[in-house]
Amino acid sequence: MSQNKISTDKLNLYYGDNHILKDITIGIRAKAVTALIGPSGCGKSTFLKSLNRMNDLIDGVRIEGTVYLDGKDIYGPQVDVTRLRKRVGMVFQQPNPFPMSIYDNIAYGPKVHGVKSKERLDEIVEQSLRQAAVWEEVENQLRKPALGLSGGQKQRLCIARALAVEPEVLLMDEPTSALDPASTLKVEELINRLKRKYTIIIVTHNMQQAVRVSDDTAFFLLGEMVECGTTDRLFARPTDRRTKEYITGKFG
């Protein structure tokens, strides 16, 4: 059994007077895929963004409780948020390449973190694009604009961009919801390969996708985490009536 890479203890999050996340306590296993499922507006994406402090960017957010990465509180006073986001990368729902070349999209993060050698940047770009299973499709057009790629290629490029700074954790917020079925399959295959090296947390509305790609699943409802367990167990034998009703389609 792998150790927890990330854990939260009684995590509460407020937007102004709105109580969005309520007493979330969970352990996320290292080098496994954890899926967050639940109806729209139940707090899944907000929870995901609390794991690399993306919610810090929103006015009026207040957070109580603790989020641990390798046993250290990421909201502690000594934490360098830029370094935290290097360790905990994020891929968003809509592919969002920078308006620059494919090469520069990947090299951007390493440059920010001090990599100056052209030879080393070349290595990082190729390695990241290979890891994201898009190298063979773009290796002859690295200087072309990234915005000219297809939707599926753009999303794999964004995954490569996240991998380029050598994170330990990859947060994915509905990474295939804007993609066609063929591109979705490529990203799912990629997730299965990447978990050998990375801890992956994925928000998905697609319960079949959760079954296909995840080792563990957490069910969120109205800002609470109702239930969490191995994906096989949770879908076959949910312990909470609300989980059973959601996964059998009674609501959601």
Short mmCIF file of C-alpha atoms in Angstrom, two decimals:
data_model
loop_
_atom_site.label_atom_id
_atom_site.label_comp_id
_atom_site.label_asym_id
_atom_site.label_seq_id
_atom_site.Cartn_x
_atom_site.Cartn_y
_atom_site.Cartn_z
CA MET A 1 0.00 0.00 0.00
CA SER A 2 1.53 3.33 -1.01
CA GLN A 3 1.80 6.16 1.50
CA ASN A 4 -0.30 9.31 1.32
CA LYS A 5 1.30 12.04 -0.78
CA ILE A 6 -1.34 14.62 0.11
CA SER A 7 -3.78 14.67 2.99
CA THR A 8 -6.23 17.18 4.39
CA ASP A 9 -7.54 17.54 7.92
CA LYS A 10 -10.87 19.31 8.51
CA LEU A 11 -10.40 21.55 5.47
CA ASN A 12 -13.02 24.30 5.28
CA LEU A 13 -13.18 26.96 2.59
CA TYR A 14 -15.38 30.05 2.43
CA TYR A 15 -16.04 32.52 -0.40
CA GLY A 16 -17.17 35.51 1.66
CA ASP A 17 -20.13 34.16 3.66
CA ASN A 18 -20.58 31.06 1.47
CA HIS A 19 -19.28 27.85 3.08
CA ILE A 20 -18.02 25.92 0.04
CA LEU A 21 -15.91 23.07 1.49
CA LYS A 22 -16.99 21.50 4.77
CA ASP A 23 -14.61 19.54 7.00
CA ILE A 24 -12.83 17.63 4.22
CA THR A 25 -10.50 14.98 5.64
CA ILE A 26 -8.89 12.70 3.06
CA GLY A 27 -5.64 10.93 2.24
CA ILE A 28 -4.42 10.83 -1.38
CA ARG A 29 -2.12 7.90 -2.14
CA ALA A 30 1.24 8.49 -3.81
CA LYS A 31 1.66 7.30 -7.42
CA ALA A 32 -2.01 6.48 -7.79
CA VAL A 33 -4.92 8.16 -9.59
CA THR A 34 -7.64 9.57 -7.35
CA ALA A 35 -10.90 10.63 -9.04
CA LEU A 36 -13.18 13.27 -7.53
CA ILE A 37 -16.79 12.74 -8.59
CA GLY A 38 -20.08 14.45 -7.76
CA PRO A 39 -22.67 16.79 -9.30
CA SER A 40 -21.80 20.26 -10.60
CA GLY A 41 -21.21 22.83 -7.89
CA CYS A 42 -20.41 20.28 -5.16
CA GLY A 43 -16.88 21.62 -4.48
CA LYS A 44 -14.70 19.20 -6.47
CA SER A 45 -12.79 21.84 -8.47
CA THR A 46 -12.55 24.16 -5.46
CA PHE A 47 -11.04 21.30 -3.45
CA LEU A 48 -8.60 20.54 -6.27
CA LYS A 49 -7.43 24.17 -6.39
CA SER A 50 -6.91 24.21 -2.64
CA LEU A 51 -4.18 21.57 -3.08
CA ASN A 52 -1.81 24.00 -4.82
CA ARG A 53 -3.24 27.24 -3.39
CA MET A 54 -4.81 28.40 -6.64
CA ASN A 55 -7.71 29.65 -4.51
CA ASP A 56 -5.30 32.22 -3.04
CA LEU A 57 -5.83 34.17 -6.27
CA ILE A 58 -9.54 34.72 -5.54
CA ASP A 59 -10.65 37.69 -3.43
CA GLY A 60 -12.57 36.93 -0.26
CA VAL A 61 -11.41 33.33 0.16
CA ARG A 62 -10.85 32.08 3.69
CA ILE A 63 -9.42 28.65 4.46
CA GLU A 64 -9.41 26.75 7.76
CA GLY A 65 -7.91 23.35 8.49
CA THR A 66 -4.77 21.81 7.05
CA VAL A 67 -3.48 20.53 3.72
CA TYR A 68 -0.34 18.39 3.96
CA LEU A 69 2.10 17.61 1.14
CA ASP A 70 4.59 14.96 2.31
CA GLY A 71 3.50 15.74 5.87
CA LYS A 72 4.13 19.52 5.67
CA ASP A 73 1.33 22.11 5.82
CA ILE A 74 1.19 23.91 2.45
CA TYR A 75 -0.59 26.88 4.08
CA GLY A 76 2.23 27.36 6.60
CA PRO A 77 3.94 30.78 6.83
CA GLN A 78 7.26 29.56 5.39
CA VAL A 79 5.79 28.04 2.23
CA ASP A 80 7.02 29.42 -1.11
CA VAL A 81 3.86 29.28 -3.24
CA THR A 82 5.81 29.39 -6.53
CA ARG A 83 7.79 26.35 -5.44
CA LEU A 84 4.61 24.64 -4.24
CA ARG A 85 3.01 25.07 -7.68
CA LYS A 86 6.15 23.64 -9.27
CA ARG A 87 5.69 20.51 -7.14
CA VAL A 88 1.91 20.39 -7.64
CA GLY A 89 1.11 21.11 -11.29
CA MET A 90 -2.33 21.73 -12.80
CA VAL A 91 -4.10 20.97 -16.07
CA PHE A 92 -7.38 22.77 -16.68
CA GLN A 93 -10.67 21.84 -18.32
CA GLN A 94 -10.11 23.99 -21.40
CA PRO A 95 -6.71 23.50 -23.07
CA ASN A 96 -4.93 26.82 -22.59
CA PRO A 97 -1.61 26.93 -24.48
CA PHE A 98 0.29 30.21 -24.29
CA PRO A 99 0.19 32.25 -27.53
CA MET A 100 3.73 31.25 -28.45
CA SER A 101 5.46 28.33 -30.16
CA ILE A 102 5.09 24.71 -29.08
CA TYR A 103 8.73 24.75 -27.96
CA ASP A 104 8.36 27.95 -25.93
CA ASN A 105 5.21 26.66 -24.21
CA ILE A 106 7.23 23.79 -22.75
CA ALA A 107 10.44 25.73 -22.10
CA TYR A 108 8.66 28.60 -20.34
CA GLY A 109 8.36 26.95 -16.89
CA PRO A 110 11.91 25.59 -16.75
CA LYS A 111 13.24 29.05 -17.77
CA VAL A 112 11.24 30.68 -14.96
CA HIS A 113 12.83 28.20 -12.55
CA GLY A 114 16.35 29.05 -13.73
CA VAL A 115 17.19 26.64 -16.58
CA LYS A 116 19.26 28.63 -19.08
CA SER A 117 21.16 26.02 -21.12
CA LYS A 118 19.74 25.62 -24.65
CA GLU A 119 20.87 21.99 -24.66
CA ARG A 120 19.07 21.28 -21.38
CA LEU A 121 15.92 23.08 -22.55
CA ASP A 122 15.94 21.01 -25.75
CA GLU A 123 16.11 17.87 -23.62
CA ILE A 124 13.27 18.98 -21.35
CA VAL A 125 11.04 19.90 -24.30
CA GLU A 126 11.52 16.55 -26.00
CA GLN A 127 11.23 14.54 -22.80
CA SER A 128 8.04 16.36 -21.69
CA LEU A 129 6.36 16.02 -25.10
CA ARG A 130 7.29 12.33 -25.18
CA GLN A 131 5.88 11.79 -21.69
CA ALA A 132 2.66 13.48 -22.81
CA ALA A 133 2.46 11.22 -25.90
CA VAL A 134 2.48 14.11 -28.36
CA TRP A 135 6.16 14.29 -29.46
CA GLU A 136 5.77 12.27 -32.65
CA GLU A 137 2.89 14.50 -33.78
CA VAL A 138 4.74 17.80 -33.26
CA GLU A 139 8.49 17.10 -33.45
CA ASN A 140 8.77 18.75 -36.89
CA GLN A 141 6.75 21.84 -35.95
CA LEU A 142 8.20 22.91 -32.61
CA ARG A 143 8.59 26.52 -33.77
CA LYS A 144 4.99 26.75 -34.98
CA PRO A 145 2.28 28.38 -32.83
CA ALA A 146 0.80 26.05 -30.24
CA LEU A 147 -2.62 27.59 -30.87
CA GLY A 148 -2.65 25.87 -34.28
CA LEU A 149 -2.85 22.38 -32.72
CA SER A 150 -6.05 20.34 -32.46
CA GLY A 151 -7.98 20.33 -29.17
CA GLY A 152 -6.60 16.97 -28.10
CA GLN A 153 -3.04 17.94 -29.02
CA LYS A 154 -3.41 21.22 -27.12
CA GLN A 155 -4.48 19.36 -23.98
CA ARG A 156 -1.56 16.93 -24.21
CA LEU A 157 0.71 19.95 -24.79
CA CYS A 158 -0.65 21.48 -21.58
CA ILE A 159 0.07 18.22 -19.76
CA ALA A 160 3.62 18.31 -21.20
CA ARG A 161 3.97 21.92 -20.04
CA ALA A 162 2.97 20.87 -16.51
CA LEU A 163 5.46 17.96 -16.60
CA ALA A 164 8.33 20.17 -17.82
CA VAL A 165 8.98 21.59 -14.34
CA GLU A 166 9.18 18.06 -12.87
CA PRO A 167 6.19 18.12 -10.52
CA GLU A 168 5.40 15.39 -8.02
CA VAL A 169 1.62 15.79 -8.21
CA LEU A 170 -0.61 16.49 -11.21
CA LEU A 171 -4.03 18.04 -10.65
CA MET A 172 -6.43 17.61 -13.59
CA ASP A 173 -9.71 19.52 -13.65
CA GLU A 174 -11.96 17.67 -16.12
CA PRO A 175 -9.09 17.38 -18.61
CA THR A 176 -11.14 15.61 -21.30
CA SER A 177 -14.53 17.35 -21.06
CA ALA A 178 -13.75 19.58 -24.07
CA LEU A 179 -12.29 16.73 -26.18
CA ASP A 180 -13.66 14.28 -28.75
CA PRO A 181 -13.76 10.54 -27.88
CA ALA A 182 -10.49 9.68 -29.70
CA SER A 183 -8.59 12.47 -27.91
CA THR A 184 -10.22 11.49 -24.61
CA LEU A 185 -8.92 7.94 -25.04
CA LYS A 186 -5.37 9.24 -25.66
CA VAL A 187 -5.46 11.37 -22.51
CA GLU A 188 -6.84 8.45 -20.44
CA GLU A 189 -4.08 6.15 -21.73
CA LEU A 190 -1.60 8.88 -20.84
CA ILE A 191 -2.96 9.15 -17.27
CA ASN A 192 -2.51 5.40 -16.82
CA ARG A 193 1.14 5.68 -17.88
CA LEU A 194 1.92 8.80 -15.86
CA LYS A 195 0.77 7.35 -12.53
CA ARG A 196 3.92 5.21 -12.44
CA LYS A 197 5.80 8.41 -11.71
CA TYR A 198 3.26 10.98 -10.51
CA THR A 199 0.44 11.28 -8.00
CA ILE A 200 -2.63 12.27 -10.06
CA ILE A 201 -5.91 13.77 -8.85
CA ILE A 202 -8.61 14.14 -11.50
CA VAL A 203 -11.99 15.84 -11.32
CA THR A 204 -14.43 14.15 -13.69
CA HIS A 205 -18.17 14.26 -14.36
CA ASN A 206 -17.85 11.00 -16.27
CA MET A 207 -18.24 8.06 -13.92
CA GLN A 208 -17.14 5.58 -16.58
CA GLN A 209 -13.93 7.59 -16.87
CA ALA A 210 -13.43 7.42 -13.10
CA VAL A 211 -13.77 3.63 -13.29
CA ARG A 212 -11.37 3.42 -16.25
CA VAL A 213 -8.54 5.60 -14.97
CA SER A 214 -8.63 5.82 -11.17
CA ASP A 215 -7.39 3.65 -8.33
CA ASP A 216 -9.34 5.56 -5.66
CA THR A 217 -12.51 7.66 -5.86
CA ALA A 218 -13.95 10.34 -3.57
CA PHE A 219 -17.63 11.36 -3.87
CA PHE A 220 -18.43 15.00 -3.11
CA LEU A 221 -21.90 16.43 -2.46
CA LEU A 222 -22.84 19.94 -1.37
CA GLY A 223 -19.31 20.75 -0.23
CA GLU A 224 -18.87 17.57 1.81
CA MET A 225 -16.83 14.50 1.00
CA VAL A 226 -19.45 11.82 1.50
CA GLU A 227 -17.29 8.77 0.89
CA CYS A 228 -13.84 7.77 -0.30
CA GLY A 229 -12.28 4.41 -1.08
CA THR A 230 -10.81 2.24 -3.78
CA THR A 231 -12.65 2.77 -7.04
CA ASP A 232 -13.60 -0.90 -7.32
CA ARG A 233 -15.11 -0.94 -3.83
CA LEU A 234 -16.85 2.42 -4.01
CA PHE A 235 -18.65 1.63 -7.28
CA ALA A 236 -19.47 -1.98 -6.34
CA ARG A 237 -20.32 -1.52 -2.65
CA PRO A 238 -20.87 2.12 -1.69
CA THR A 239 -21.39 2.50 2.04
CA ASP A 240 -23.49 5.68 1.89
CA ARG A 241 -26.98 5.77 0.37
CA ARG A 242 -26.23 9.11 -1.37
CA THR A 243 -23.20 7.61 -3.12
CA LYS A 244 -25.30 4.70 -4.36
CA GLU A 245 -28.03 7.04 -5.60
CA TYR A 246 -25.51 9.20 -7.45
CA ILE A 247 -23.62 6.40 -9.16
CA THR A 248 -26.87 4.67 -10.18
CA GLY A 249 -28.15 7.89 -11.75
CA LYS A 250 -30.93 8.81 -9.29
CA PHE A 251 -29.59 12.40 -9.22
CA GLY A 252 -26.68 14.42 -10.55
#
